[in-house]
Amino acid sequence: MAPGKRFRVAICGAGIGGLTAAVALAKFPDIELEIFEGASQLAELGAGIGLFPRPWEVVRRLGLEADLLKATEIKLTEGPVTSFRYRKSDQPRGLDFYKLVTKGNLMTFHRSDFQKVLLSKLPRSCRIHCSKRLRSYAQHQSGPIELFFEDGSTYTCDVLIGADGIKSVVRQNLLSEKARWAQSEGRRAEAAEYAAGIDPVWCGTNAYRALIPAERLRARWPNHRVLTQPTQYLGEGGYMLAYPISLGKMINFVAFKSQHHLENTKFNGPWVSPTDSSEFVGMFRSWEPEVQALLDCVEKPLRWAIHTVRPLGTFTSGRVAILGDAAHAMTPHQGSGAGQAIEDAYILATVLGHPSTTRGNLANALSVYDRVRRSSSRKIQERSRLNGQYFTFHIDGVSFSNLGEEQLWSNLQKLGKAFTKNWEWVWTTSVEASVQEALRLLQESTAGR
Ligand SMILES: Cc1cc2nc3c(=O)[nH]c(=O)nc-3n(C[C@H](O)[C@H](O)[C@H](O)COP(=O)(O)OP(=O)(O)OC[C@H]3O[C@@H](n4cnc5c(N)ncnc54)[C@H](O)[C@@H]3O)c2cc1C
């Protein structure tokens, strides 16, 4: 370790979660930081990403706001604003039925623009090593953590942060380690719970993602609403969302096809793969004309079989922690997976960077992170799952077809209110409360020593 440093942190995975953690930790120059990325180069998927006011607060605290605002045509608003319009679209004439009004708007970006801004904020001293795919790690009661990479190389650190996404090797190691210890002490139920979190499960939904050049859509349907207004098109068994990104040059498009009865089963096939529009347009062909215009413009979609991580009994083990999709991969129906990764990163950096955290009490700092972040991300996983049901009209005892106009309107209004209530945490609550909770817990735990 270089002189003047408190301890060494290794971040495994340079996605949005890992890079945000690096930017947040780089604010503490006495922490040595290395990032290990499995891919041969850093590349975010060609798709859009939206951030709501709560994670935006972290963006601002980390000094990313000014640069990010240059990468989007969306004007930052703090007051009430329409973030999405909702249409019932599984019929020949669509019905505009609801506006999601949020306090502060959804800020949308091309993922690679977001990544570029994060990278530009990393100091030179923070090295990113590409083509370093972690195979496993070994942690002993004392002494450094050893990292073993697929290429045969090794590295040692004092803290390991697993930001290695849904198929996280760090999560697998961490939970296996916990399950082994629990088993050896006769805590069988606990051991089984840890083991159950290792493998992700399919949620029964596939997402078809594409970027549509705005010019192509304009040629097909001048003034299509999604050129300026984020919109969700809802119907039975599926929904679509679209919004402008890249300063209005592109439209981020996602179509979801849901089979809720297959939730928590195994998906047969690759989780992400190029596909043909014919795989999903058929089910939307009876939908309203605006939807047909979007479908006609989709080229080379990617199919994502949406997987999630079951709610875990822990995000940490000793001096190892997981964050983002590694810890709580969720469905995308609240547009909050990356936002949650950003919050994790910020809270983790808050506890690690705190002056009371030393090489000798790192496990204590991580357990504070676990307490603050685990229960809140668990709630959001469930809220996101619920939105997936609302958006596809999958609600016990409520129908949206074969109804009179008045009854349909009333059911749709109730639906709108239900998903707003379910979602309002992103604009009515603040990250500051979590920071304060983390600082209080840290203080209590260090005072008790
Ligand atoms: C259709 C869809 C739409 C979405 N829209 C939104 C949205 O609008 N807003 C939002 O907040 N979220 C959204 N999400 C969720 C969001 O994309 C994820 O939650 C987020 O990208 C997770 O970031 P991460 O850094 O945790 O993981 P990842 O982005 O998966 O990054 C993990 C990194 O670790 C690397 N890695 C993996 N294994 C290893 C290893 N063994 N060793 C070293 N490196 C490794 C990978 O190469 C990768 O770079 C959406 C998701 C989907 C599927």
Short mmCIF file of N, CA and C in Angstrom, two decimals, residues 253-391:
data_model
loop_
_atom_site.label_atom_id
_atom_site.label_comp_id
_atom_site.label_asym_id
_atom_site.label_seq_id
_atom_site.Cartn_x
_atom_site.Cartn_y
_atom_site.Cartn_z
N PHE A 253 -36.41 2.58 -26.94
CA PHE A 253 -37.65 1.81 -27.07
C PHE A 253 -37.50 0.48 -26.34
N VAL A 254 -38.50 0.12 -25.53
CA VAL A 254 -38.53 -1.20 -24.90
C VAL A 254 -39.96 -1.74 -24.98
N ALA A 255 -40.08 -2.98 -25.44
CA ALA A 255 -41.38 -3.68 -25.39
C ALA A 255 -41.24 -4.85 -24.42
N PHE A 256 -42.23 -5.01 -23.56
CA PHE A 256 -42.20 -6.11 -22.58
C PHE A 256 -43.30 -7.11 -22.90
N LYS A 257 -42.92 -8.37 -22.85
CA LYS A 257 -43.90 -9.45 -23.06
C LYS A 257 -43.87 -10.28 -21.77
N SER A 258 -45.01 -10.31 -21.06
CA SER A 258 -45.00 -10.94 -19.72
C SER A 258 -45.86 -12.19 -19.64
N GLN A 259 -45.29 -13.20 -19.01
CA GLN A 259 -46.05 -14.41 -18.68
C GLN A 259 -45.87 -14.58 -17.17
N HIS A 260 -46.74 -13.91 -16.41
CA HIS A 260 -46.52 -13.84 -14.97
C HIS A 260 -46.53 -15.21 -14.29
N HIS A 261 -47.24 -16.16 -14.89
CA HIS A 261 -47.30 -17.49 -14.25
C HIS A 261 -45.93 -18.19 -14.31
N LEU A 262 -45.01 -17.65 -15.11
CA LEU A 262 -43.67 -18.28 -15.19
C LEU A 262 -42.65 -17.59 -14.27
N GLU A 263 -43.13 -16.69 -13.42
CA GLU A 263 -42.22 -15.99 -12.49
C GLU A 263 -41.47 -17.00 -11.62
N ASN A 264 -40.19 -16.73 -11.41
CA ASN A 264 -39.31 -17.58 -10.59
C ASN A 264 -39.01 -18.95 -11.20
N THR A 265 -39.11 -19.04 -12.51
CA THR A 265 -38.73 -20.31 -13.17
C THR A 265 -37.39 -20.10 -13.86
N LYS A 266 -36.94 -21.16 -14.52
CA LYS A 266 -35.64 -21.07 -15.21
C LYS A 266 -35.90 -20.72 -16.67
N PHE A 267 -35.15 -19.78 -17.20
CA PHE A 267 -35.29 -19.42 -18.61
C PHE A 267 -34.34 -20.29 -19.43
N ASN A 268 -34.88 -20.92 -20.47
CA ASN A 268 -34.02 -21.76 -21.31
C ASN A 268 -33.53 -20.94 -22.49
N GLY A 269 -32.25 -20.66 -22.50
CA GLY A 269 -31.69 -19.87 -23.60
C GLY A 269 -30.82 -18.78 -23.03
N PRO A 270 -30.13 -18.05 -23.94
CA PRO A 270 -29.28 -16.95 -23.45
C PRO A 270 -30.13 -15.83 -22.86
N TRP A 271 -29.60 -15.18 -21.83
CA TRP A 271 -30.37 -14.13 -21.15
C TRP A 271 -30.44 -12.85 -21.99
N VAL A 272 -29.39 -12.61 -22.76
CA VAL A 272 -29.39 -11.44 -23.64
C VAL A 272 -28.98 -11.92 -25.02
N SER A 273 -29.80 -11.64 -26.04
CA SER A 273 -29.38 -12.08 -27.38
C SER A 273 -30.05 -11.22 -28.45
N PRO A 274 -29.34 -11.07 -29.58
CA PRO A 274 -29.96 -10.35 -30.70
C PRO A 274 -31.14 -11.17 -31.18
N THR A 275 -32.18 -10.52 -31.62
CA THR A 275 -33.34 -11.27 -32.10
C THR A 275 -33.97 -10.53 -33.27
N ASP A 276 -35.10 -11.04 -33.70
CA ASP A 276 -35.80 -10.48 -34.83
C ASP A 276 -37.11 -9.90 -34.31
N SER A 277 -37.56 -8.78 -34.89
CA SER A 277 -38.81 -8.16 -34.41
C SER A 277 -39.97 -9.15 -34.44
N SER A 278 -39.90 -10.12 -35.39
CA SER A 278 -41.04 -11.04 -35.53
C SER A 278 -41.30 -11.81 -34.23
N GLU A 279 -40.28 -11.86 -33.34
CA GLU A 279 -40.48 -12.60 -32.10
C GLU A 279 -41.50 -11.92 -31.17
N PHE A 280 -41.70 -10.62 -31.33
CA PHE A 280 -42.63 -9.96 -30.40
C PHE A 280 -43.70 -9.09 -31.06
N VAL A 281 -43.49 -8.66 -32.33
CA VAL A 281 -44.48 -7.70 -32.87
C VAL A 281 -45.86 -8.34 -33.02
N GLY A 282 -45.88 -9.66 -33.24
CA GLY A 282 -47.15 -10.36 -33.45
C GLY A 282 -48.15 -10.08 -32.34
N MET A 283 -47.67 -10.12 -31.09
CA MET A 283 -48.61 -9.96 -29.98
C MET A 283 -49.15 -8.52 -29.86
N PHE A 284 -48.46 -7.57 -30.53
CA PHE A 284 -48.91 -6.17 -30.44
C PHE A 284 -49.66 -5.71 -31.70
N ARG A 285 -49.87 -6.63 -32.68
CA ARG A 285 -50.42 -6.19 -33.96
C ARG A 285 -51.84 -5.65 -33.88
N SER A 286 -52.59 -6.04 -32.84
CA SER A 286 -53.96 -5.51 -32.75
C SER A 286 -53.98 -4.21 -31.94
N TRP A 287 -52.80 -3.70 -31.56
CA TRP A 287 -52.74 -2.50 -30.74
C TRP A 287 -52.90 -1.24 -31.61
N GLU A 288 -53.02 -0.10 -30.97
CA GLU A 288 -53.34 1.15 -31.67
C GLU A 288 -52.26 1.57 -32.68
N PRO A 289 -52.62 2.41 -33.68
CA PRO A 289 -51.70 2.79 -34.76
C PRO A 289 -50.39 3.43 -34.30
N GLU A 290 -50.41 4.25 -33.23
CA GLU A 290 -49.15 4.86 -32.75
C GLU A 290 -48.12 3.80 -32.40
N VAL A 291 -48.62 2.71 -31.84
CA VAL A 291 -47.74 1.59 -31.47
C VAL A 291 -47.19 0.92 -32.72
N GLN A 292 -48.05 0.78 -33.74
CA GLN A 292 -47.60 0.14 -34.99
C GLN A 292 -46.47 0.95 -35.62
N ALA A 293 -46.58 2.29 -35.52
CA ALA A 293 -45.53 3.15 -36.10
C ALA A 293 -44.20 2.87 -35.41
N LEU A 294 -44.24 2.73 -34.09
CA LEU A 294 -43.00 2.44 -33.36
C LEU A 294 -42.45 1.08 -33.77
N LEU A 295 -43.33 0.09 -33.82
CA LEU A 295 -42.88 -1.27 -34.15
C LEU A 295 -42.26 -1.31 -35.55
N ASP A 296 -42.85 -0.53 -36.47
CA ASP A 296 -42.33 -0.53 -37.85
C ASP A 296 -40.91 0.03 -37.91
N CYS A 297 -40.54 0.83 -36.91
CA CYS A 297 -39.22 1.48 -36.94
C CYS A 297 -38.16 0.68 -36.19
N VAL A 298 -38.54 -0.43 -35.55
CA VAL A 298 -37.56 -1.19 -34.76
C VAL A 298 -36.69 -2.04 -35.67
N GLU A 299 -35.38 -1.89 -35.49
CA GLU A 299 -34.44 -2.75 -36.23
C GLU A 299 -33.48 -3.36 -35.24
N LYS A 300 -33.06 -4.57 -35.48
CA LYS A 300 -32.07 -5.26 -34.65
C LYS A 300 -32.33 -5.15 -33.15
N PRO A 301 -33.49 -5.58 -32.69
CA PRO A 301 -33.73 -5.51 -31.23
C PRO A 301 -32.89 -6.54 -30.48
N LEU A 302 -32.68 -6.25 -29.21
CA LEU A 302 -32.00 -7.21 -28.33
C LEU A 302 -33.06 -7.77 -27.39
N ARG A 303 -33.05 -9.08 -27.21
CA ARG A 303 -33.99 -9.66 -26.25
C ARG A 303 -33.30 -9.85 -24.90
N TRP A 304 -33.92 -9.33 -23.85
CA TRP A 304 -33.41 -9.52 -22.48
C TRP A 304 -34.42 -10.36 -21.72
N ALA A 305 -34.03 -11.54 -21.33
CA ALA A 305 -34.88 -12.33 -20.43
C ALA A 305 -34.60 -11.75 -19.05
N ILE A 306 -35.61 -11.10 -18.47
CA ILE A 306 -35.36 -10.35 -17.22
C ILE A 306 -35.23 -11.31 -16.03
N HIS A 307 -34.08 -11.26 -15.43
CA HIS A 307 -33.81 -12.08 -14.24
C HIS A 307 -33.68 -11.17 -13.02
N THR A 308 -33.94 -11.74 -11.87
CA THR A 308 -33.81 -10.97 -10.63
C THR A 308 -33.03 -11.81 -9.61
N VAL A 309 -32.52 -11.12 -8.60
CA VAL A 309 -31.87 -11.83 -7.48
C VAL A 309 -32.90 -11.87 -6.35
N ARG A 310 -33.12 -13.03 -5.77
CA ARG A 310 -34.07 -13.12 -4.66
C ARG A 310 -33.60 -12.23 -3.51
N PRO A 311 -34.52 -11.67 -2.71
CA PRO A 311 -34.08 -10.83 -1.58
C PRO A 311 -33.08 -11.59 -0.72
N LEU A 312 -31.93 -10.98 -0.48
CA LEU A 312 -30.83 -11.68 0.20
C LEU A 312 -30.85 -11.42 1.71
N GLY A 313 -30.26 -12.37 2.46
CA GLY A 313 -30.14 -12.23 3.92
C GLY A 313 -28.97 -11.34 4.30
N THR A 314 -28.12 -11.01 3.36
CA THR A 314 -26.99 -10.10 3.64
C THR A 314 -26.37 -9.60 2.34
N PHE A 315 -25.77 -8.40 2.42
CA PHE A 315 -24.99 -7.87 1.28
C PHE A 315 -23.50 -7.90 1.60
N THR A 316 -23.14 -8.39 2.79
CA THR A 316 -21.73 -8.33 3.17
C THR A 316 -21.28 -9.60 3.88
N SER A 317 -20.00 -9.83 3.84
CA SER A 317 -19.40 -10.89 4.65
C SER A 317 -18.01 -10.38 5.02
N GLY A 318 -17.80 -10.13 6.29
CA GLY A 318 -16.50 -9.59 6.72
C GLY A 318 -16.18 -8.30 5.99
N ARG A 319 -15.12 -8.32 5.18
CA ARG A 319 -14.68 -7.11 4.48
C ARG A 319 -15.05 -7.12 2.99
N VAL A 320 -16.05 -7.93 2.66
CA VAL A 320 -16.53 -8.01 1.27
C VAL A 320 -17.99 -7.53 1.22
N ALA A 321 -18.31 -6.70 0.22
CA ALA A 321 -19.69 -6.22 0.07
C ALA A 321 -20.10 -6.30 -1.40
N ILE A 322 -21.38 -6.48 -1.63
CA ILE A 322 -21.88 -6.43 -3.01
C ILE A 322 -22.83 -5.24 -3.15
N LEU A 323 -22.92 -4.73 -4.38
CA LEU A 323 -23.83 -3.60 -4.63
C LEU A 323 -24.48 -3.74 -5.99
N GLY A 324 -25.50 -2.92 -6.22
CA GLY A 324 -26.17 -2.88 -7.53
C GLY A 324 -26.83 -4.21 -7.88
N ASP A 325 -26.80 -4.57 -9.16
CA ASP A 325 -27.47 -5.80 -9.59
C ASP A 325 -26.89 -7.03 -8.92
N ALA A 326 -25.64 -7.00 -8.53
CA ALA A 326 -25.05 -8.16 -7.83
C ALA A 326 -25.84 -8.43 -6.55
N ALA A 327 -26.33 -7.37 -5.91
CA ALA A 327 -26.99 -7.51 -4.61
C ALA A 327 -28.51 -7.63 -4.73
N HIS A 328 -29.10 -6.92 -5.70
CA HIS A 328 -30.57 -6.87 -5.70
C HIS A 328 -31.12 -6.65 -7.10
N ALA A 329 -30.61 -7.36 -8.10
CA ALA A 329 -31.13 -7.17 -9.47
C ALA A 329 -32.65 -7.25 -9.40
N MET A 330 -33.29 -6.25 -10.00
CA MET A 330 -34.76 -6.16 -9.92
C MET A 330 -35.34 -6.02 -11.31
N THR A 331 -36.65 -6.15 -11.40
CA THR A 331 -37.29 -5.92 -12.69
C THR A 331 -37.15 -4.43 -13.04
N PRO A 332 -37.24 -4.08 -14.32
CA PRO A 332 -37.01 -2.66 -14.67
C PRO A 332 -38.26 -1.79 -14.65
N HIS A 333 -39.35 -2.24 -14.01
CA HIS A 333 -40.63 -1.54 -14.15
C HIS A 333 -40.77 -0.27 -13.30
N GLN A 334 -39.73 0.07 -12.53
CA GLN A 334 -39.73 1.39 -11.88
C GLN A 334 -38.51 2.18 -12.36
N GLY A 335 -37.81 1.68 -13.38
CA GLY A 335 -36.63 2.38 -13.89
C GLY A 335 -35.68 2.74 -12.76
N SER A 336 -35.41 1.77 -11.87
CA SER A 336 -34.68 2.13 -10.66
C SER A 336 -33.49 1.24 -10.33
N GLY A 337 -33.18 0.25 -11.16
CA GLY A 337 -32.06 -0.65 -10.85
C GLY A 337 -30.74 0.12 -10.77
N ALA A 338 -30.48 0.95 -11.77
CA ALA A 338 -29.24 1.71 -11.76
C ALA A 338 -29.28 2.77 -10.66
N GLY A 339 -30.47 3.36 -10.46
CA GLY A 339 -30.61 4.34 -9.39
C GLY A 339 -30.27 3.72 -8.04
N GLN A 340 -30.70 2.50 -7.83
CA GLN A 340 -30.39 1.82 -6.57
C GLN A 340 -28.89 1.51 -6.47
N ALA A 341 -28.28 1.14 -7.60
CA ALA A 341 -26.83 0.89 -7.59
C ALA A 341 -26.09 2.18 -7.22
N ILE A 342 -26.58 3.31 -7.73
CA ILE A 342 -25.95 4.61 -7.45
C ILE A 342 -26.08 4.94 -5.95
N GLU A 343 -27.26 4.66 -5.39
CA GLU A 343 -27.45 4.90 -3.95
C GLU A 343 -26.55 4.00 -3.11
N ASP A 344 -26.49 2.71 -3.49
CA ASP A 344 -25.60 1.78 -2.77
C ASP A 344 -24.18 2.35 -2.75
N ALA A 345 -23.73 2.75 -3.94
CA ALA A 345 -22.35 3.22 -4.09
C ALA A 345 -22.09 4.41 -3.17
N TYR A 346 -23.06 5.31 -3.11
CA TYR A 346 -22.86 6.52 -2.31
C TYR A 346 -22.81 6.21 -0.81
N ILE A 347 -23.72 5.34 -0.36
CA ILE A 347 -23.75 5.01 1.07
C ILE A 347 -22.49 4.22 1.44
N LEU A 348 -22.09 3.33 0.55
CA LEU A 348 -20.87 2.54 0.82
C LEU A 348 -19.65 3.47 0.94
N ALA A 349 -19.56 4.44 0.04
CA ALA A 349 -18.43 5.37 0.10
C ALA A 349 -18.53 6.25 1.35
N THR A 350 -19.76 6.58 1.76
CA THR A 350 -19.93 7.40 2.97
C THR A 350 -19.36 6.68 4.19
N VAL A 351 -19.67 5.37 4.32
CA VAL A 351 -19.19 4.67 5.53
C VAL A 351 -17.71 4.33 5.43
N LEU A 352 -17.24 4.01 4.23
CA LEU A 352 -15.81 3.66 4.11
C LEU A 352 -14.94 4.90 4.24
N GLY A 353 -15.44 6.02 3.70
CA GLY A 353 -14.62 7.25 3.71
C GLY A 353 -14.64 7.96 5.05
N HIS A 354 -15.58 7.60 5.92
CA HIS A 354 -15.72 8.30 7.20
C HIS A 354 -14.41 8.22 7.99
N PRO A 355 -14.01 9.34 8.66
CA PRO A 355 -12.71 9.33 9.35
C PRO A 355 -12.59 8.24 10.42
N SER A 356 -13.73 7.76 10.96
CA SER A 356 -13.64 6.73 12.02
C SER A 356 -13.36 5.34 11.44
N THR A 357 -13.45 5.19 10.11
CA THR A 357 -13.23 3.87 9.52
C THR A 357 -11.74 3.65 9.26
N THR A 358 -11.23 2.58 9.83
CA THR A 358 -9.81 2.26 9.68
C THR A 358 -9.68 0.83 9.15
N ARG A 359 -8.45 0.46 8.87
CA ARG A 359 -8.21 -0.89 8.38
C ARG A 359 -8.70 -1.94 9.40
N GLY A 360 -8.72 -1.55 10.66
CA GLY A 360 -9.10 -2.50 11.72
C GLY A 360 -10.60 -2.68 11.90
N ASN A 361 -11.43 -1.75 11.39
CA ASN A 361 -12.87 -1.90 11.65
C ASN A 361 -13.71 -1.85 10.35
N LEU A 362 -13.11 -2.33 9.28
CA LEU A 362 -13.79 -2.27 7.98
C LEU A 362 -15.09 -3.08 7.97
N ALA A 363 -15.06 -4.24 8.63
CA ALA A 363 -16.26 -5.10 8.62
C ALA A 363 -17.43 -4.37 9.29
N ASN A 364 -17.11 -3.58 10.29
CA ASN A 364 -18.13 -2.82 10.98
C ASN A 364 -18.77 -1.79 10.04
N ALA A 365 -17.92 -1.08 9.28
CA ALA A 365 -18.45 -0.08 8.34
C ALA A 365 -19.34 -0.77 7.30
N LEU A 366 -18.92 -1.94 6.83
CA LEU A 366 -19.73 -2.63 5.81
C LEU A 366 -21.06 -3.11 6.39
N SER A 367 -21.05 -3.49 7.68
CA SER A 367 -22.33 -3.96 8.23
C SER A 367 -23.31 -2.79 8.36
N VAL A 368 -22.81 -1.57 8.54
CA VAL A 368 -23.70 -0.40 8.54
C VAL A 368 -24.31 -0.23 7.15
N TYR A 369 -23.47 -0.34 6.12
CA TYR A 369 -23.96 -0.28 4.73
C TYR A 369 -25.08 -1.31 4.53
N ASP A 370 -24.83 -2.52 4.99
CA ASP A 370 -25.82 -3.60 4.84
C ASP A 370 -27.15 -3.23 5.51
N ARG A 371 -27.06 -2.69 6.71
CA ARG A 371 -28.30 -2.36 7.44
C ARG A 371 -29.09 -1.25 6.75
N VAL A 372 -28.36 -0.27 6.22
CA VAL A 372 -29.07 0.87 5.62
C VAL A 372 -29.65 0.49 4.26
N ARG A 373 -28.91 -0.23 3.46
CA ARG A 373 -29.31 -0.44 2.07
C ARG A 373 -30.17 -1.67 1.82
N ARG A 374 -30.00 -2.71 2.63
CA ARG A 374 -30.66 -3.97 2.24
C ARG A 374 -32.19 -3.89 2.37
N SER A 375 -32.68 -3.34 3.50
CA SER A 375 -34.14 -3.34 3.64
C SER A 375 -34.76 -2.40 2.62
N SER A 376 -34.11 -1.29 2.30
CA SER A 376 -34.76 -0.37 1.37
C SER A 376 -34.74 -0.92 -0.06
N SER A 377 -33.64 -1.56 -0.48
CA SER A 377 -33.66 -2.08 -1.86
C SER A 377 -34.62 -3.26 -1.99
N ARG A 378 -34.82 -4.00 -0.87
CA ARG A 378 -35.78 -5.11 -0.91
C ARG A 378 -37.19 -4.58 -1.21
N LYS A 379 -37.55 -3.46 -0.54
CA LYS A 379 -38.89 -2.88 -0.78
C LYS A 379 -39.03 -2.46 -2.24
N ILE A 380 -37.94 -1.91 -2.78
CA ILE A 380 -38.04 -1.39 -4.15
C ILE A 380 -38.11 -2.54 -5.16
N GLN A 381 -37.44 -3.63 -4.86
CA GLN A 381 -37.59 -4.82 -5.72
C GLN A 381 -39.07 -5.21 -5.81
N GLU A 382 -39.74 -5.21 -4.66
CA GLU A 382 -41.14 -5.63 -4.64
C GLU A 382 -42.03 -4.59 -5.34
N ARG A 383 -41.74 -3.32 -5.13
CA ARG A 383 -42.54 -2.28 -5.79
C ARG A 383 -42.39 -2.36 -7.30
N SER A 384 -41.19 -2.66 -7.76
CA SER A 384 -40.93 -2.74 -9.19
C SER A 384 -41.68 -3.94 -9.79
N ARG A 385 -41.69 -5.03 -9.04
CA ARG A 385 -42.41 -6.23 -9.48
C ARG A 385 -43.91 -5.90 -9.63
N LEU A 386 -44.44 -5.16 -8.64
CA LEU A 386 -45.86 -4.78 -8.68
C LEU A 386 -46.18 -3.91 -9.90
N ASN A 387 -45.31 -2.95 -10.20
CA ASN A 387 -45.54 -2.11 -11.38
C ASN A 387 -45.64 -2.97 -12.64
N GLY A 388 -44.82 -4.02 -12.71
CA GLY A 388 -44.84 -4.91 -13.87
C GLY A 388 -46.22 -5.55 -14.02
N GLN A 389 -46.90 -5.77 -12.89
CA GLN A 389 -48.24 -6.35 -12.95
C GLN A 389 -49.27 -5.28 -13.34
N TYR A 390 -49.12 -4.09 -12.75
CA TYR A 390 -50.06 -3.02 -13.08
C TYR A 390 -50.00 -2.68 -14.58
N PHE A 391 -48.78 -2.59 -15.11
CA PHE A 391 -48.64 -2.14 -16.50
C PHE A 391 -49.15 -3.16 -17.52
#
